[in-house]
């Protein structure tokens, strides 16, 4: 817990401290299950034509929910594998938003870019955000108004000002057949204008990578609250900007996200439809 201790020493508010500790412990617990199951044979089921769910998604979610309930009981939870078809926002109070395995396709194929993602929203505002990548043992966390950290070290977005010097990332929706024209139009518009594009396969980590300066921007057109809620706070607390494609205020209950170092935001947004 050393890396969390380093963060906690910088926070005055005991309530914030205990919520951050709860989120970190839960993210690490889920992550250690993912790491343990990574090399074993997987049970793979289909949630849609290309949307997978494995035994690890379920085991991680079960462990995360138990950990949150132990450390911070009584808070509403929206977790991917137990969520209703249409995820509901807790407009009046606190709500944990949990992705027990972001990057399931990567996990199932032995591609080591995946993680757990946990956010605490309060009346829709992000207070705590934690993303944990177990294969790299990287714990990203953010607290509203206090900053963002990677393994206890403060992180910040890049200061890249020109698109041609930017490394950006995106993701493709599971419903790719319906969205193909739009996805290709976005790639066609962005690819010739930037240094390069990555599609690494885990939106929560893509956002964490924007927060720590490994990427200059990220966009995706059809995400769920558990994909982005934690990363949203990571990016904003690291000095970046998060909005929809048109630059409007962001909510993880909206499908489209554009995240950037702030300086490139408008330029990137202008290329997206
Ligand atoms: C997916 C990943 C992927 C993104 C998909 C998400 P999952 O989450 O974040 O990068 O492109 O849209 O649904 O299903 O692996 O938790
Ligand atoms: Ca996800
Ligand atoms: Ca998931």
Short mmCIF file of C-alpha atoms and ligand atoms in Angstrom, two decimals:
data_model
loop_
_atom_site.label_atom_id
_atom_site.label_comp_id
_atom_site.label_asym_id
_atom_site.label_seq_id
_atom_site.Cartn_x
_atom_site.Cartn_y
_atom_site.Cartn_z
CA UNK A 1 0.00 0.00 0.00
CA UNK A 2 3.04 2.32 -0.17
CA UNK A 3 2.00 4.03 -3.36
CA UNK A 4 -1.45 4.78 -1.90
CA UNK A 5 0.14 6.04 1.32
CA UNK A 6 2.16 8.59 -0.69
CA UNK A 7 -1.10 9.93 -2.15
CA UNK A 8 -2.97 9.93 1.14
CA UNK A 9 -0.27 11.99 2.82
CA UNK A 10 -1.21 14.81 0.42
CA UNK A 11 -4.94 14.80 1.29
CA UNK A 12 -6.51 16.58 4.27
CA UNK A 13 -10.08 15.32 4.05
CA UNK A 14 -10.58 12.01 5.95
CA UNK A 15 -13.75 11.14 3.97
CA UNK A 16 -11.94 11.55 0.65
CA UNK A 17 -9.07 9.50 2.03
CA UNK A 18 -11.24 6.56 3.01
CA UNK A 19 -13.15 6.57 -0.30
CA UNK A 20 -9.88 6.62 -2.23
CA UNK A 21 -8.51 3.77 -0.12
CA UNK A 22 -11.71 1.76 -0.69
CA UNK A 23 -11.55 2.30 -4.46
CA UNK A 24 -7.82 1.44 -4.64
CA UNK A 25 -8.17 -1.73 -2.56
CA UNK A 26 -11.11 -2.89 -4.70
CA UNK A 27 -9.30 -2.11 -7.99
CA UNK A 28 -6.16 -3.95 -6.81
CA UNK A 29 -8.23 -6.92 -5.58
CA UNK A 30 -10.03 -7.26 -8.92
CA UNK A 31 -6.74 -6.76 -10.76
CA UNK A 32 -4.96 -9.50 -8.86
CA UNK A 33 -7.72 -11.93 -9.86
CA UNK A 34 -7.28 -10.92 -13.51
CA UNK A 35 -3.51 -11.45 -13.23
CA UNK A 36 -4.01 -14.87 -11.66
CA UNK A 37 -6.49 -16.03 -14.32
CA UNK A 38 -4.61 -14.52 -17.28
CA UNK A 39 -2.53 -17.60 -18.13
CA UNK A 40 -5.26 -20.14 -17.41
CA UNK A 41 -7.81 -21.45 -19.93
CA UNK A 42 -10.84 -19.14 -20.15
CA UNK A 43 -14.55 -19.71 -20.21
CA UNK A 44 -15.76 -17.35 -22.91
CA UNK A 45 -19.40 -16.45 -23.48
CA UNK A 46 -20.84 -14.01 -25.99
CA UNK A 47 -22.86 -10.97 -24.84
CA UNK A 48 -23.36 -9.90 -28.47
CA UNK A 49 -21.84 -10.70 -31.89
CA UNK A 50 -18.29 -9.71 -30.80
CA UNK A 51 -18.77 -8.68 -27.15
CA UNK A 52 -17.22 -11.29 -24.85
CA UNK A 53 -17.56 -12.07 -21.18
CA UNK A 54 -15.15 -14.42 -19.39
CA UNK A 55 -15.00 -16.09 -16.00
CA UNK A 56 -12.53 -13.35 -15.05
CA UNK A 57 -15.03 -10.49 -15.65
CA UNK A 58 -17.41 -12.17 -13.21
CA UNK A 59 -14.80 -13.18 -10.60
CA UNK A 60 -13.27 -9.70 -10.63
CA UNK A 61 -16.67 -8.00 -10.29
CA UNK A 62 -17.69 -10.25 -7.39
CA UNK A 63 -14.45 -9.49 -5.53
CA UNK A 64 -14.62 -5.73 -6.25
CA UNK A 65 -18.21 -5.44 -5.02
CA UNK A 66 -17.39 -7.38 -1.82
CA UNK A 67 -14.37 -5.17 -1.18
CA UNK A 68 -16.34 -1.93 -1.72
CA UNK A 69 -19.15 -3.17 0.48
CA UNK A 70 -16.69 -3.98 3.26
CA UNK A 71 -14.80 -0.68 3.11
CA UNK A 72 -17.58 1.75 2.12
CA UNK A 73 -20.95 0.11 2.83
CA UNK A 74 -24.28 1.57 1.79
CA UNK A 75 -23.19 3.27 -1.45
CA UNK A 76 -25.15 2.46 -4.62
CA UNK A 77 -23.20 0.49 -7.24
CA UNK A 78 -23.41 0.34 -11.02
CA UNK A 79 -21.20 -2.52 -12.18
CA UNK A 80 -21.01 -3.75 -15.76
CA UNK A 81 -21.75 -7.43 -15.32
CA UNK A 82 -24.71 -6.89 -12.99
CA UNK A 83 -26.09 -3.72 -14.60
CA UNK A 84 -29.50 -3.40 -16.19
CA UNK A 85 -29.69 -3.07 -19.99
CA UNK A 86 -29.91 0.72 -19.66
CA UNK A 87 -27.55 1.87 -16.89
CA UNK A 88 -29.16 4.29 -14.47
CA UNK A 89 -27.51 7.34 -13.02
CA UNK A 90 -27.88 8.01 -9.29
CA UNK A 91 -28.85 11.66 -9.60
CA UNK A 92 -29.26 12.38 -5.91
CA UNK A 93 -26.40 10.63 -4.16
CA UNK A 94 -23.18 8.68 -4.36
CA UNK A 95 -22.63 5.83 -6.80
CA UNK A 96 -19.70 3.53 -7.48
CA UNK A 97 -19.22 2.84 -11.20
CA UNK A 98 -17.29 -0.38 -11.79
CA UNK A 99 -15.74 -2.05 -14.82
CA UNK A 100 -14.29 -5.30 -13.43
CA UNK A 101 -12.32 -6.01 -16.62
CA UNK A 102 -11.89 -3.29 -19.19
CA UNK A 103 -10.32 -4.87 -22.25
CA UNK A 104 -11.99 -8.29 -22.14
CA UNK A 105 -11.11 -9.04 -25.77
CA UNK A 106 -7.44 -8.33 -25.01
CA UNK A 107 -7.61 -10.52 -21.89
CA UNK A 108 -9.20 -13.40 -23.80
CA UNK A 109 -6.50 -13.22 -26.49
CA UNK A 110 -3.56 -12.94 -24.10
CA UNK A 111 -2.84 -9.31 -25.05
CA UNK A 112 -1.72 -7.77 -21.75
CA UNK A 113 -3.54 -4.42 -21.93
CA UNK A 114 -6.57 -4.50 -19.66
CA UNK A 115 -7.54 -3.47 -16.16
CA UNK A 116 -10.10 -2.62 -13.54
CA UNK A 117 -11.83 0.75 -13.36
CA UNK A 118 -13.69 2.20 -10.38
CA UNK A 119 -15.16 5.67 -9.96
CA UNK A 120 -17.24 7.33 -7.31
CA UNK A 121 -19.80 9.81 -8.62
CA UNK A 122 -21.68 12.17 -6.31
CA UNK A 123 -24.86 13.53 -7.91
CA UNK A 124 -23.20 12.77 -11.25
CA UNK A 125 -19.90 14.52 -10.42
CA UNK A 126 -16.73 12.45 -10.28
CA UNK A 127 -15.07 12.46 -6.84
CA UNK A 128 -12.71 9.48 -7.03
CA UNK A 129 -11.29 7.64 -10.05
CA UNK A 130 -9.05 4.57 -10.00
CA UNK A 131 -7.78 2.49 -12.93
CA UNK A 132 -5.49 -0.47 -12.29
CA UNK A 133 -3.50 -2.33 -14.95
CA UNK A 134 -2.42 -5.61 -13.32
CA UNK A 135 0.08 -6.84 -15.94
CA UNK A 136 2.10 -3.62 -15.64
CA UNK A 137 1.20 -3.19 -11.95
CA UNK A 138 0.19 0.41 -12.64
CA UNK A 139 -2.29 2.05 -10.29
CA UNK A 140 -3.74 5.33 -11.57
CA UNK A 141 -5.86 7.35 -9.16
CA UNK A 142 -7.45 10.78 -8.99
CA UNK A 143 -9.33 12.78 -6.40
CA UNK A 144 -11.57 15.68 -7.28
CA UNK A 145 -9.71 18.94 -6.67
CA UNK A 146 -6.55 17.19 -5.45
CA UNK A 147 -4.82 15.80 -8.54
CA UNK A 148 -3.97 12.54 -10.26
CA UNK A 149 -1.23 10.00 -9.58
CA UNK A 150 0.39 6.91 -11.10
CA UNK A 151 1.83 4.57 -8.47
CA UNK A 152 2.00 7.49 -6.03
CA UNK A 153 3.70 9.94 -8.41
CA UNK A 154 1.79 12.96 -9.68
CA UNK A 155 0.85 12.82 -13.35
CA UNK A 156 -0.01 15.49 -15.90
CA UNK A 157 -1.19 15.62 -19.49
CA UNK A 158 1.20 16.61 -22.27
CA UNK A 159 1.74 20.12 -23.51
CA UNK A 160 1.63 19.12 -27.19
CA UNK A 161 0.15 21.98 -29.20
CA UNK A 162 0.26 20.66 -32.75
CA UNK A 163 -1.79 17.73 -34.00
CA UNK A 164 1.10 16.62 -36.19
CA UNK A 165 3.10 15.96 -33.02
CA UNK A 166 0.24 14.13 -31.29
CA UNK A 167 -0.16 10.42 -30.56
CA UNK A 168 -3.87 9.79 -30.16
CA UNK A 169 -6.02 6.74 -29.53
CA UNK A 170 -9.51 5.56 -30.29
CA UNK A 171 -11.70 2.51 -29.91
CA UNK A 172 -14.28 0.79 -32.06
CA UNK A 173 -17.84 0.09 -30.92
CA UNK A 174 -19.05 -3.50 -30.51
CA UNK A 175 -21.86 -2.63 -32.90
CA UNK A 176 -19.27 -1.94 -35.62
CA UNK A 177 -21.51 -2.88 -38.53
CA UNK A 178 -23.95 -0.08 -37.73
CA UNK A 179 -21.12 2.38 -37.07
CA UNK A 180 -18.58 1.43 -39.73
CA UNK A 181 -19.05 4.45 -42.01
CA UNK A 182 -18.75 6.86 -39.11
CA UNK A 183 -15.69 5.11 -37.64
CA UNK A 184 -13.93 5.11 -41.01
CA UNK A 185 -14.83 8.77 -41.58
CA UNK A 186 -13.24 9.64 -38.21
CA UNK A 187 -10.07 7.69 -39.02
CA UNK A 188 -9.93 9.26 -42.47
CA UNK A 189 -10.18 12.74 -40.94
CA UNK A 190 -7.77 12.24 -38.02
CA UNK A 191 -5.06 9.88 -39.32
CA UNK A 192 -3.44 12.25 -41.85
CA UNK A 193 -3.44 15.08 -39.30
CA UNK A 194 -1.67 13.39 -36.35
CA UNK A 195 1.62 11.58 -35.74
CA UNK A 196 -0.21 8.27 -35.30
CA UNK A 197 -3.30 6.56 -33.89
CA UNK A 198 -3.46 3.64 -31.43
CA UNK A 199 -6.35 1.22 -30.86
CA UNK A 200 -5.12 -0.65 -27.82
CA UNK A 201 -8.48 -2.06 -26.67
CA UNK A 202 -9.21 -0.75 -23.17
CA UNK A 203 -10.91 2.63 -22.94
CA UNK A 204 -10.27 3.12 -19.21
CA UNK A 205 -6.55 2.63 -19.79
CA UNK A 206 -6.59 4.84 -22.90
CA UNK A 207 -7.93 7.63 -20.68
CA UNK A 208 -5.34 6.88 -17.98
CA UNK A 209 -2.67 7.12 -20.70
CA UNK A 210 -3.96 10.56 -21.72
CA UNK A 211 -3.80 11.57 -18.05
CA UNK A 212 -0.16 10.52 -17.66
CA UNK A 213 1.01 11.96 -20.98
CA UNK A 214 1.58 8.75 -22.96
CA UNK A 215 -1.21 9.84 -25.30
CA UNK A 216 -2.25 13.36 -26.30
CA UNK A 217 -5.87 12.54 -26.95
CA UNK A 218 -8.53 9.84 -27.16
CA UNK A 219 -12.00 9.58 -28.62
CA UNK A 220 -14.62 6.88 -28.89
CA UNK A 221 -18.24 7.03 -30.02
CA UNK A 222 -20.17 4.41 -28.05
CA UNK A 223 -18.95 3.83 -24.53
CA UNK A 224 -20.69 2.99 -21.25
CA UNK A 225 -20.34 4.72 -17.87
CA UNK A 226 -18.03 1.99 -16.49
CA UNK A 227 -15.60 2.47 -19.41
CA UNK A 228 -15.03 6.17 -18.79
CA UNK A 229 -16.15 7.37 -15.32
CA UNK A 230 -12.76 6.84 -13.62
CA UNK A 231 -10.70 7.93 -16.63
CA UNK A 232 -12.77 11.11 -16.92
CA UNK A 233 -11.54 12.26 -13.49
CA UNK A 234 -7.98 11.08 -14.18
CA UNK A 235 -7.79 13.27 -17.29
CA UNK A 236 -9.37 16.36 -15.77
CA UNK A 237 -7.32 16.14 -12.56
CA UNK A 238 -4.17 15.73 -14.67
CA UNK A 239 -4.97 19.05 -16.37
CA UNK A 240 -6.72 17.77 -19.49
CA UNK A 241 -10.19 18.21 -20.91
CA UNK A 242 -13.08 15.77 -21.41
CA UNK A 243 -16.24 16.52 -23.39
CA UNK A 244 -18.46 15.11 -26.10
CA UNK A 245 -17.22 15.55 -29.70
CA UNK A 246 -18.75 19.04 -29.88
CA UNK A 247 -17.00 20.27 -26.74
CA UNK A 248 -20.10 20.10 -24.53
CA UNK A 249 -19.92 19.10 -20.84
CA UNK A 250 -19.23 15.42 -20.40
CA UNK A 251 -21.27 12.77 -18.62
CA UNK A 252 -20.29 9.08 -18.63
CA UNK A 253 -23.97 8.35 -19.27
CA UNK A 254 -23.53 9.83 -22.76
CA UNK A 255 -21.96 7.55 -25.41
CA UNK A 256 -19.37 9.85 -26.98
CA UNK A 257 -16.15 10.97 -25.38
CA UNK A 258 -13.31 13.21 -26.47
CA UNK A 259 -10.41 13.52 -24.03
CA UNK A 260 -7.24 15.48 -24.61
CA UNK A 261 -4.49 17.56 -23.08
CA UNK A 262 -6.85 20.54 -23.52
CA UNK A 263 -4.70 22.35 -26.07
CA UNK A 264 -5.61 19.93 -28.86
CA UNK A 265 -9.24 19.61 -27.85
CA UNK A 266 -10.89 21.90 -30.33
CA UNK A 267 -8.66 20.82 -33.22
CA UNK A 268 -9.47 17.15 -32.58
CA UNK A 269 -13.16 17.82 -32.00
CA UNK A 270 -13.39 19.66 -35.32
CA UNK A 271 -12.29 16.48 -37.10
CA UNK A 272 -14.90 14.22 -35.48
CA UNK A 273 -18.49 13.72 -36.54
C1 LIG B 1 -14.41 -2.19 -24.11
C2 LIG B 1 -13.04 -1.58 -24.19
C3 LIG B 1 -12.72 -1.21 -25.63
C4 LIG B 1 -13.74 -0.27 -26.21
C5 LIG B 1 -15.11 -0.90 -26.10
C6 LIG B 1 -15.42 -1.20 -24.62
P1 LIG B 1 -14.88 -4.08 -22.25
O1 LIG B 1 -14.73 -2.52 -22.77
O2 LIG B 1 -12.93 -0.45 -23.39
O3 LIG B 1 -11.47 -0.55 -25.74
O4 LIG B 1 -13.45 -0.04 -27.55
O5 LIG B 1 -16.04 0.00 -26.63
O6 LIG B 1 -16.70 -1.71 -24.49
O7 LIG B 1 -16.06 -4.65 -22.94
O8 LIG B 1 -13.61 -4.77 -22.59
O9 LIG B 1 -15.10 -3.87 -20.78
CA1 LIG B 2 -15.12 -1.58 -20.54
CA1 LIG B 3 -15.72 -4.82 -18.92
#
